[in-house]
Coordinates of C-alpha atoms in Angstrom, one line a residue:
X1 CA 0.0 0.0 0.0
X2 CA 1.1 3.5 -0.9
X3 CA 0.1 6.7 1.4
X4 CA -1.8 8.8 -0.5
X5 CA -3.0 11.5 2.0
X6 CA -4.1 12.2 6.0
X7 CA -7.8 12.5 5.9
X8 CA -7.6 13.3 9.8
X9 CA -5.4 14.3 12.2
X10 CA -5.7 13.7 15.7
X11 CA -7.3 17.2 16.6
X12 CA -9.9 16.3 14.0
X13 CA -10.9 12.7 14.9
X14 CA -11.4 14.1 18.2
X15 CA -14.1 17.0 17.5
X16 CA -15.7 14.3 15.2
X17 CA -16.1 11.9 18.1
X18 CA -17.1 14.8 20.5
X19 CA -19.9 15.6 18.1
X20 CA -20.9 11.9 17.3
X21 CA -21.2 12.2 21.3
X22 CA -23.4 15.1 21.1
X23 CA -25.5 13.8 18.4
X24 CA -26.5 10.8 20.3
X25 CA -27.4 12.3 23.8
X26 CA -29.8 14.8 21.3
X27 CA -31.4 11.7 19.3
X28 CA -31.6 9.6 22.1
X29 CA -33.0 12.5 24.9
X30 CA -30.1 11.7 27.2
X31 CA -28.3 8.4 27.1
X32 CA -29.9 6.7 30.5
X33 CA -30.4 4.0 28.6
X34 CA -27.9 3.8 25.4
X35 CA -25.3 0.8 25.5
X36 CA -21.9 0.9 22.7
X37 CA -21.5 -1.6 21.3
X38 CA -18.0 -1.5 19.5
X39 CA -17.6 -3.5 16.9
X40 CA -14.2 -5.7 16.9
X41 CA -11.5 -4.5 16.5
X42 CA -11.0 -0.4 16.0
X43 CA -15.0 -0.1 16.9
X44 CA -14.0 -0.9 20.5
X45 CA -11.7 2.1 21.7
X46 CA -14.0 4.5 19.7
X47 CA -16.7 3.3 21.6
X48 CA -14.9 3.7 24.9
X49 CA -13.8 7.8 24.2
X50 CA -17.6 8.1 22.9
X51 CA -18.8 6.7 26.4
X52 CA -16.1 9.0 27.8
X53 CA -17.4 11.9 26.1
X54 CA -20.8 11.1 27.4
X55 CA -19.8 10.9 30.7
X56 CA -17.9 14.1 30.9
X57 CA -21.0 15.9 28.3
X58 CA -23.7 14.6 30.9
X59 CA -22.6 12.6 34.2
X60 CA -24.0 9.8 32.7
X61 CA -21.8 6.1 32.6
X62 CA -22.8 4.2 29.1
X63 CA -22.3 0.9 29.3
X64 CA -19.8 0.0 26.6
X65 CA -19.5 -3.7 25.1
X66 CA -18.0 -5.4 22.0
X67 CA -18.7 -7.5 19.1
X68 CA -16.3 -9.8 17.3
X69 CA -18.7 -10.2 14.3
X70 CA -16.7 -12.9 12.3
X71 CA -19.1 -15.9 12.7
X72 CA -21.7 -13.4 11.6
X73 CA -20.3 -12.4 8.0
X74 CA -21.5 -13.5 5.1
X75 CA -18.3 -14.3 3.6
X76 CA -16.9 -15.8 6.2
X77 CA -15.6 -18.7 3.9
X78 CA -13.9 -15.9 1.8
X79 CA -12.1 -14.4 4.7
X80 CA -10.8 -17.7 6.3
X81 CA -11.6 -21.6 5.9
X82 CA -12.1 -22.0 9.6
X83 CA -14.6 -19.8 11.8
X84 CA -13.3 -18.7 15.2
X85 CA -14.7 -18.5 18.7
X86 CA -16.5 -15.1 18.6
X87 CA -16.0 -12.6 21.4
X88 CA -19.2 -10.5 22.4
X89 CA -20.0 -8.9 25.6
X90 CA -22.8 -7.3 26.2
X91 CA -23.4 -5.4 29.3
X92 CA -26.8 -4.6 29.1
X93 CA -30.2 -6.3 29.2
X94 CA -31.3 -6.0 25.9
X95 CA -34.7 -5.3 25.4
X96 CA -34.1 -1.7 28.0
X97 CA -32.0 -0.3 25.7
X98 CA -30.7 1.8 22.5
X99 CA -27.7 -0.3 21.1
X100 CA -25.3 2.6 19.0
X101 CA -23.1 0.1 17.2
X102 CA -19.8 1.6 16.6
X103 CA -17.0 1.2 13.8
X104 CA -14.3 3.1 12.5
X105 CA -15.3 2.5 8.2
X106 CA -19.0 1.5 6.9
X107 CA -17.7 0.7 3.4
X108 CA -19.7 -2.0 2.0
X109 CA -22.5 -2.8 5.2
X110 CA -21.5 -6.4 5.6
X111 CA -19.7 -5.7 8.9
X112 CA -22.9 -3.6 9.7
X113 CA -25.2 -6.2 9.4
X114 CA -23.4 -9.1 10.7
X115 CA -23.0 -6.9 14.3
X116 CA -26.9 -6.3 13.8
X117 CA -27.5 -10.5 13.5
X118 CA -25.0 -10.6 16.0
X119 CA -26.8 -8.2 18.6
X120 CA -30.2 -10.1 17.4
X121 CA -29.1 -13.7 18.3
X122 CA -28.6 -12.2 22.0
X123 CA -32.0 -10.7 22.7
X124 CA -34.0 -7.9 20.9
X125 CA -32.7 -4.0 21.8
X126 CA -35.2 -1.1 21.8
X127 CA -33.2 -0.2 18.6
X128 CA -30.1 -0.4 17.3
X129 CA -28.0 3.1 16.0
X130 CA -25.1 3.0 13.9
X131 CA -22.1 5.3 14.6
X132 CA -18.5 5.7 12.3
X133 CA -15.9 7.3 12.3
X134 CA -15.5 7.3 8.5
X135 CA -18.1 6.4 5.7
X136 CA -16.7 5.8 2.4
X137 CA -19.6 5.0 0.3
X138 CA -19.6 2.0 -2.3
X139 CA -22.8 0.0 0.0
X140 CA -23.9 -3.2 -1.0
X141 CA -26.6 -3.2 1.4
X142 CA -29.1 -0.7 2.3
X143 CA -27.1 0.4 5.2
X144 CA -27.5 4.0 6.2
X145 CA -25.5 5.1 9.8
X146 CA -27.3 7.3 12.1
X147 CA -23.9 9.3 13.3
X148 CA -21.5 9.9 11.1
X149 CA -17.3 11.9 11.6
X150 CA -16.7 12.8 8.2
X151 CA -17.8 11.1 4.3
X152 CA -15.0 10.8 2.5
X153 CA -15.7 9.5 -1.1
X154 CA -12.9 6.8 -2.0
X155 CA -12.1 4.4 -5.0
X156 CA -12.4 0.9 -4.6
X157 CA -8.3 0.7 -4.9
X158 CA -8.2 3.3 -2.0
X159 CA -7.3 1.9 1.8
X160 CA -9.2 4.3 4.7
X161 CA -6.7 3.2 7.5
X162 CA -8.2 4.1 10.9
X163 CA -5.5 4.6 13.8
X164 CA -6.7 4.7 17.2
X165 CA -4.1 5.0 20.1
X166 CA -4.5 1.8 21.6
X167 CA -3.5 -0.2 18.3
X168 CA -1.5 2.2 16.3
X169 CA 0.4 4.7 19.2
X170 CA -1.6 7.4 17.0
X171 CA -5.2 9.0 16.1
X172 CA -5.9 10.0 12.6
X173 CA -7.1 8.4 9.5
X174 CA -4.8 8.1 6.4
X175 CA -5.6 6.9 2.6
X176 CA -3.8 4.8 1.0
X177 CA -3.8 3.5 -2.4
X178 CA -3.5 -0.2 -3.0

């Protein structure tokens, strides 16, 4: 992969997730009952500074889980021959609450609807919200998120590489070509 150019820098992916915060204290009136659900493996920290921007924006602790959604895709036999374990915890009783999924891309919707199976073979929420970081278009499903940090419209020989500090030592988002 070549680097083609910083989409975000630090400073940036911070006010996005401040106002993805924001967004979903308005649309939900308050949070008392939202639970994040980050989605495996970049969804997880950006679901952990949303729930810390909530706390600090309201007083309010959102429970914060995760999904490993890999024995939910449907090309799971495309990505690897043998299906894993998968690893979800979620902290809440189901049926009280407004799941906000959260990811770092929605590209195609495939990851987006194998967390919604994946939150549905544990119970039924209230509703499910979908918040990212990045959305670069090109959906094969009718996939729409409620919270979005920033469109950026891509190729589909373009990379959006998502670095959050507890993977990468950084925060930003870069594009690469392939």
């Amino acid at each position: 992969m070549e680097f083609k150019a910083e989409i975000m820098d630090e400073r940036q992916v911070s006010r996005s997730l401040a106002r993805i915060s924001h967004e979903i204290i308005e649309k939900n009136d308050g949070a008392k009952r939202v639970c994040l659900l980050g989605i495996k493996r970049r969804g997880i920290p950006l679901a952990k500074i949303i729930a810390e921007n909530i706390r600090e924006f309201e007083g309010i602790e959102v429970p914060v889980g995760r999904l490993d959604i890999s024995l939910y895709r449907d090309d799971l036999s495309e990505l690897s021959p043998q299906a894993t374990t998968s690893d979800i915890q979620i902290p809440v009783e189901l049926k009280d609450y407004t799941i906000v999924l959260v990811d770092d891309v929605l590209y195609t919707g495939r990851t987006a609807r194998a967390a919604i199976e994946a939150v549905f073979s544990h119970g039924r929420p209230k509703a499910i919200q979908l918040a990212v970081l990045v959305d670069r278009g090109h959906r094969e499903l009718p996939i729409r998120p409620d919270y979005v940090g920033k469109n950026i419209p891509t190729s589909h020989s373009e990379v959006v590489r998502v670095m959050v500090p507890e993977y990468d030592n950084a925060s930003g988002v870069a594009l690469y070509t392939l």
